[in-house]
Amino acid sequence: MSRNVLCAKGTNDYNHGDGSAGGGTPDTQTEAATELIINRLAVIDMLQTGELDKADTIITLPERMFLYENIFDNVEVVDYNEHREIQQKVNVDIVMGNYWQTLDYKPFYKHYERDKDLIHNITYHDHILNEKLDNILVVIPRLKNSDTRRNLDVQYWKDFVLKQRNKVEKIIIFGKGTEDFEDIASNVTYVDTLQEYCSWIHHKACKNVVSTVSGPCHYIQHFGNTNGDTTLTMIDTHGLCSKHGTDPSYFDPCINFTKVKLNIISGETPTPHQLGSHIWE
């Protein structure tokens, strides 16, 4: 009999990009990074060991269904916080299961060779992968509605994109509240969904991704291109990676499955011009 497996709960548009809350994301909302590096790895491990079956039903948020659709037969979207009948029907609660304590992350994820075909198994958009490009810059202007100390002002990111527009063929912008970045230049494209974003970072021409310390950056370590020549540059003015560097959540290399090169900028926030120099030097 199929079981309901809860991998995420919350509202799809919680982090809508106005940076209005200074604290962390509440327990009622599953972060995209948490779902990727803990919950999804946990259900893959449980599937491999027979604790779960392909016929079990994964419950997640709408834009994350693609993370499971090639692995499990049934994936459903439910607003867990609003439907008590669904809460009562959950058989396996991955969200509250503390699987981060039991997964064999160190020194490199122990079951990668066993699980790699499932870990990397998502559907990409062919029309994106087939675009003939030689150099793509992906920019993630973090303007999220949680832990706003990791945000930078929207004008900072607009100035940065403006300065880079002639250095690459295409600039991809990902993040809520950044739709108008497309007005900066004709080669700037805003993408609205996580699946589109994963398709762009998987493109063989994706050479650089730039952000602050942000959840979407983890997706590059799972779904980045296979050339091994992508550099992830993160502005970390609060020293989070050095303070928590042994934690997979802060980019310990134990789950860097696509061999992304990390370029972490600590200390004072660089100017948009200086940030460009960090990338192209």
CSV table of C-alpha atoms in Angstrom, one decimal:
chain,number,residue,atom,x,y,z
A,1,MET,CA,0.0,0.0,0.0
A,2,SER,CA,1.4,3.4,-1.0
A,3,ARG,CA,2.5,5.6,1.9
A,4,ASN,CA,2.5,9.4,2.0
A,5,VAL,CA,6.0,10.8,2.5
A,6,LEU,CA,6.3,14.4,3.5
A,7,CYS,CA,9.4,16.1,2.1
A,8,ALA,CA,8.3,19.7,2.3
A,9,LYS,CA,5.7,21.9,3.9
A,10,GLY,CA,4.8,25.5,3.7
A,11,THR,CA,3.6,28.1,1.2
A,12,ASN,CA,5.1,28.2,-2.3
A,13,ASP,CA,5.6,32.0,-2.4
A,14,TYR,CA,6.7,32.5,1.3
A,15,ASN,CA,10.1,33.9,0.2
A,16,HIS,CA,8.6,36.4,-2.2
A,17,GLY,CA,11.6,38.7,-2.4
A,18,ASP,CA,10.9,41.8,-0.4
A,19,GLY,CA,13.2,41.0,2.5
A,20,SER,CA,10.6,42.0,5.1
A,21,ALA,CA,11.6,39.5,7.8
A,22,GLY,CA,15.0,39.6,9.6
A,23,GLY,CA,14.8,36.2,11.2
A,24,GLY,CA,15.3,32.7,9.8
A,25,THR,CA,12.7,30.8,7.9
A,26,PRO,CA,10.0,29.4,10.3
A,27,ASP,CA,9.6,25.7,11.0
A,28,THR,CA,6.4,25.8,9.0
A,29,GLN,CA,8.3,26.4,5.8
A,30,THR,CA,10.8,24.0,4.3
A,31,GLU,CA,13.7,25.8,2.5
A,32,ALA,CA,14.6,24.6,-1.0
A,33,ALA,CA,18.2,23.9,0.1
A,34,THR,CA,17.1,21.9,3.1
A,35,GLU,CA,14.8,19.8,0.9
A,36,LEU,CA,17.6,19.2,-1.6
A,37,ILE,CA,20.6,18.3,0.7
A,38,ILE,CA,18.7,16.6,3.5
A,39,ASN,CA,15.1,15.5,2.7
A,40,ARG,CA,15.7,14.4,-0.9
A,41,LEU,CA,18.9,12.6,-0.1
A,42,ALA,CA,17.1,10.9,2.8
A,43,VAL,CA,14.3,9.5,0.6
A,44,ILE,CA,16.8,8.4,-2.0
A,45,ASP,CA,18.7,6.5,0.7
A,46,MET,CA,15.5,5.0,2.0
A,47,LEU,CA,14.4,3.9,-1.4
A,48,GLN,CA,17.8,2.2,-2.0
A,49,THR,CA,17.6,0.4,1.3
A,50,GLY,CA,13.9,-0.7,0.9
A,51,GLU,CA,12.5,1.5,3.6
A,52,LEU,CA,10.5,3.3,0.8
A,53,ASP,CA,9.1,2.1,-2.4
A,54,LYS,CA,8.8,3.8,-5.8
A,55,ALA,CA,5.0,3.5,-5.4
A,56,ASP,CA,5.0,5.7,-2.3
A,57,THR,CA,3.7,9.2,-2.7
A,58,ILE,CA,6.0,12.2,-2.2
A,59,ILE,CA,4.4,15.4,-0.9
A,60,THR,CA,6.3,18.6,-1.7
A,61,LEU,CA,5.8,22.1,-2.9
A,62,PRO,CA,4.7,22.9,-6.5
A,63,GLU,CA,8.0,24.1,-8.0
A,64,ARG,CA,9.9,21.2,-6.5
A,65,MET,CA,7.9,18.3,-7.9
A,66,PHE,CA,10.5,17.8,-10.6
A,67,LEU,CA,13.0,16.8,-7.9
A,68,TYR,CA,11.1,13.5,-7.4
A,69,GLU,CA,9.2,12.9,-10.6
A,70,ASN,CA,11.9,10.7,-12.2
A,71,ILE,CA,12.4,8.7,-9.0
A,72,PHE,CA,9.0,8.0,-7.5
A,73,ASP,CA,5.8,7.1,-9.4
A,74,ASN,CA,3.6,9.5,-7.4
A,75,VAL,CA,4.3,13.1,-6.5
A,76,GLU,CA,1.7,15.4,-5.0
A,77,VAL,CA,1.4,19.0,-4.1
A,78,VAL,CA,-0.4,19.8,-0.9
A,79,ASP,CA,-0.5,22.8,1.4
A,80,TYR,CA,0.4,20.8,4.4
A,81,ASN,CA,-0.2,23.7,6.8
A,82,GLU,CA,-3.8,24.2,5.7
A,83,HIS,CA,-5.1,20.6,5.3
A,84,ARG,CA,-5.5,18.7,8.6
A,85,GLU,CA,-6.6,15.6,6.8
A,86,ILE,CA,-3.3,15.5,5.0
A,87,GLN,CA,-1.4,16.0,8.2
A,88,GLN,CA,-3.2,12.9,9.6
A,89,LYS,CA,-2.4,10.9,6.5
A,90,VAL,CA,1.4,11.4,6.5
A,91,ASN,CA,3.0,8.0,7.1
A,92,VAL,CA,6.6,9.1,6.8
A,93,ASP,CA,7.6,12.6,8.0
A,94,ILE,CA,11.0,13.4,6.4
A,95,VAL,CA,10.7,17.1,7.4
A,96,MET,CA,10.7,16.4,11.2
A,97,GLY,CA,12.8,13.3,11.0
A,98,ASN,CA,16.3,14.8,11.8
A,99,TYR,CA,17.8,12.8,8.9
A,100,TRP,CA,20.7,15.2,8.7
A,101,GLN,CA,22.0,13.4,11.8
A,102,THR,CA,21.9,10.0,10.2
A,103,LEU,CA,23.0,10.6,6.6
A,104,ASP,CA,26.6,9.6,6.0
A,105,TYR,CA,27.9,13.0,4.7
A,106,LYS,CA,31.6,12.9,5.7
A,107,PRO,CA,34.2,13.1,4.4
A,108,PHE,CA,32.3,12.7,1.1
A,109,TYR,CA,28.7,11.5,0.9
A,110,LYS,CA,29.2,7.7,1.5
A,111,HIS,CA,26.5,6.4,-0.8
A,112,TYR,CA,27.3,8.7,-3.8
A,113,GLU,CA,28.4,5.9,-6.1
A,114,ARG,CA,25.3,3.9,-5.2
A,115,ASP,CA,22.9,6.8,-5.5
A,116,LYS,CA,24.4,9.1,-8.2
A,117,ASP,CA,22.0,8.1,-10.9
A,118,LEU,CA,19.1,9.1,-8.7
A,119,ILE,CA,20.7,12.2,-7.3
A,120,HIS,CA,21.3,13.7,-10.7
A,121,ASN,CA,18.0,12.4,-12.2
A,122,ILE,CA,15.8,15.4,-12.9
A,123,THR,CA,14.2,16.6,-16.2
A,124,TYR,CA,15.9,19.6,-17.7
A,125,HIS,CA,14.3,21.9,-20.3
A,126,ASP,CA,15.7,20.9,-23.7
A,127,HIS,CA,15.1,24.3,-25.2
A,128,ILE,CA,17.5,25.8,-22.6
A,129,LEU,CA,20.2,23.1,-22.9
A,130,ASN,CA,20.1,23.4,-26.7
A,131,GLU,CA,20.7,27.1,-26.8
A,132,LYS,CA,24.0,27.7,-28.6
A,133,LEU,CA,26.0,29.8,-26.2
A,134,ASP,CA,29.6,29.9,-25.1
A,135,ASN,CA,29.5,31.9,-21.8
A,136,ILE,CA,26.6,32.2,-19.4
A,137,LEU,CA,26.7,34.1,-16.1
A,138,VAL,CA,24.0,33.2,-13.5
A,139,VAL,CA,23.2,35.8,-10.9
A,140,ILE,CA,21.1,35.1,-7.8
A,141,PRO,CA,20.3,38.5,-6.2
A,142,ARG,CA,19.2,37.2,-2.8
A,143,LEU,CA,16.2,39.4,-1.7
A,144,LYS,CA,14.5,36.8,0.4
A,145,ASN,CA,12.0,37.1,3.1
A,146,SER,CA,14.2,35.4,5.7
A,147,ASP,CA,17.6,35.9,7.3
A,148,THR,CA,17.9,39.2,5.6
A,149,ARG,CA,21.5,39.7,6.8
A,150,ARG,CA,22.5,37.6,3.7
A,151,ASN,CA,20.7,40.0,1.4
A,152,LEU,CA,22.3,42.9,-0.5
A,153,ASP,CA,20.4,45.9,-1.8
A,154,VAL,CA,18.6,45.4,-5.1
A,155,GLN,CA,20.4,48.3,-6.6
A,156,TYR,CA,23.7,46.7,-5.8
A,157,TRP,CA,22.8,43.7,-8.0
A,158,LYS,CA,21.4,45.9,-10.8
A,159,ASP,CA,24.7,47.9,-10.9
A,160,PHE,CA,26.6,44.6,-11.0
A,161,VAL,CA,24.6,43.2,-13.8
A,162,LEU,CA,24.9,46.4,-15.8
A,163,LYS,CA,28.7,46.3,-15.5
A,164,GLN,CA,28.8,42.6,-16.7
A,165,ARG,CA,26.4,42.9,-19.6
A,166,ASN,CA,29.1,43.1,-22.2
A,167,LYS,CA,31.3,40.4,-20.8
A,168,VAL,CA,29.1,37.4,-21.4
A,169,GLU,CA,26.6,36.3,-24.0
A,170,LYS,CA,23.8,35.8,-21.6
A,171,ILE,CA,23.1,36.7,-18.0
A,172,ILE,CA,20.5,34.6,-16.1
A,173,ILE,CA,18.7,36.2,-13.1
A,174,PHE,CA,17.0,33.9,-10.6
A,175,GLY,CA,15.2,35.0,-7.5
A,176,LYS,CA,11.8,36.4,-6.5
A,177,GLY,CA,11.5,40.1,-6.8
A,178,THR,CA,14.0,40.5,-9.7
A,179,GLU,CA,11.7,40.3,-12.7
A,180,ASP,CA,12.6,43.9,-13.8
A,181,PHE,CA,16.3,43.0,-14.2
A,182,GLU,CA,15.4,42.1,-17.8
A,183,ASP,CA,15.1,45.8,-18.5
A,184,ILE,CA,18.9,46.3,-17.8
A,185,ALA,CA,20.0,44.8,-21.1
A,186,SER,CA,18.8,42.6,-24.0
A,187,ASN,CA,21.0,39.7,-23.0
A,188,VAL,CA,19.6,39.5,-19.4
A,189,THR,CA,16.9,36.9,-18.8
A,190,TYR,CA,14.8,36.4,-15.7
A,191,VAL,CA,13.8,32.8,-14.9
A,192,ASP,CA,10.8,32.2,-12.6
A,193,THR,CA,11.1,28.5,-11.7
A,194,LEU,CA,13.6,26.3,-9.9
A,195,GLN,CA,13.5,23.8,-12.8
A,196,GLU,CA,14.4,26.5,-15.3
A,197,TYR,CA,17.2,27.7,-13.1
A,198,CYS,CA,18.5,24.1,-12.8
A,199,SER,CA,18.4,23.8,-16.6
A,200,TRP,CA,20.5,27.0,-17.0
A,201,ILE,CA,23.2,25.9,-14.4
A,202,HIS,CA,23.3,22.5,-16.2
A,203,HIS,CA,24.1,24.2,-19.5
A,204,LYS,CA,27.6,23.5,-20.7
A,205,ALA,CA,28.3,27.2,-21.1
A,206,CYS,CA,27.4,28.1,-17.5
A,207,LYS,CA,30.9,29.2,-16.3
A,208,ASN,CA,30.0,31.4,-13.4
A,209,VAL,CA,27.3,31.7,-10.7
A,210,VAL,CA,27.3,34.7,-8.4
A,211,SER,CA,25.3,35.3,-5.2
A,212,THR,CA,25.6,35.8,-1.5
A,213,VAL,CA,25.4,32.6,0.7
A,214,SER,CA,22.1,31.4,-0.6
A,215,GLY,CA,20.0,28.2,-0.8
A,216,PRO,CA,19.9,28.0,-4.7
A,217,CYS,CA,23.7,27.8,-4.7
A,218,HIS,CA,23.4,24.2,-3.4
A,219,TYR,CA,21.6,23.2,-6.5
A,220,ILE,CA,24.8,23.8,-8.5
A,221,GLN,CA,26.5,21.1,-6.5
A,222,HIS,CA,23.8,18.6,-7.6
A,223,PHE,CA,22.8,19.8,-11.1
A,224,GLY,CA,25.6,22.0,-12.4
A,225,ASN,CA,27.1,21.2,-15.8
A,226,THR,CA,29.3,18.1,-16.2
A,227,ASN,CA,32.4,20.0,-17.5
A,228,GLY,CA,33.7,20.7,-14.0
A,229,ASP,CA,34.5,24.3,-15.0
A,230,THR,CA,31.8,26.2,-13.2
A,231,THR,CA,32.9,28.7,-10.4
A,232,LEU,CA,30.5,29.6,-7.7
A,233,THR,CA,31.3,33.0,-6.2
A,234,MET,CA,29.5,33.9,-3.0
A,235,ILE,CA,29.7,37.1,-1.0
A,236,ASP,CA,30.0,36.1,2.7
A,237,THR,CA,30.4,39.3,4.7
A,238,HIS,CA,29.3,37.6,7.9
A,239,GLY,CA,31.8,34.8,7.7
A,240,LEU,CA,29.1,32.1,7.8
A,241,CYS,CA,31.1,29.6,5.7
A,242,SER,CA,34.2,29.9,7.8
A,243,LYS,CA,32.1,29.8,11.0
A,244,HIS,CA,30.0,26.8,10.0
A,245,GLY,CA,32.3,25.4,7.3
A,246,THR,CA,32.1,21.8,8.4
A,247,ASP,CA,28.3,21.8,7.9
A,248,PRO,CA,27.0,20.7,4.5
A,249,SER,CA,24.5,23.5,4.7
A,250,TYR,CA,27.4,25.9,4.5
A,251,PHE,CA,29.1,24.3,1.5
A,252,ASP,CA,31.4,21.7,3.1
A,253,PRO,CA,32.7,19.8,0.0
A,254,CYS,CA,31.2,16.5,1.1
A,255,ILE,CA,28.2,17.1,-1.2
A,256,ASN,CA,29.9,18.9,-4.0
A,257,PHE,CA,28.9,16.3,-6.5
A,258,THR,CA,29.6,18.3,-9.7
A,259,LYS,CA,33.0,19.6,-8.5
A,260,VAL,CA,32.1,23.2,-8.5
A,261,LYS,CA,34.9,25.6,-7.8
A,262,LEU,CA,34.1,27.8,-4.7
A,263,ASN,CA,35.2,31.4,-4.6
A,264,ILE,CA,34.1,32.8,-1.2
A,265,ILE,CA,34.5,36.5,-0.6
A,266,SER,CA,34.6,37.3,3.1
A,267,GLY,CA,35.2,40.6,4.9
A,268,GLU,CA,33.9,43.9,3.5
A,269,THR,CA,31.3,43.7,0.7
A,270,PRO,CA,33.0,44.4,-2.6
A,271,THR,CA,31.7,47.1,-4.8
A,272,PRO,CA,29.9,45.8,-8.0
A,273,HIS,CA,33.0,46.7,-10.0
A,274,GLN,CA,35.2,44.8,-7.5
A,275,LEU,CA,32.9,41.8,-7.6
A,276,GLY,CA,33.3,41.6,-11.3
A,277,SER,CA,37.1,41.7,-10.9
A,278,HIS,CA,36.8,38.7,-8.5
A,279,ILE,CA,35.0,36.7,-11.2
A,280,TRP,CA,37.1,37.5,-14.2
A,281,GLU,CA,40.5,37.8,-12.6
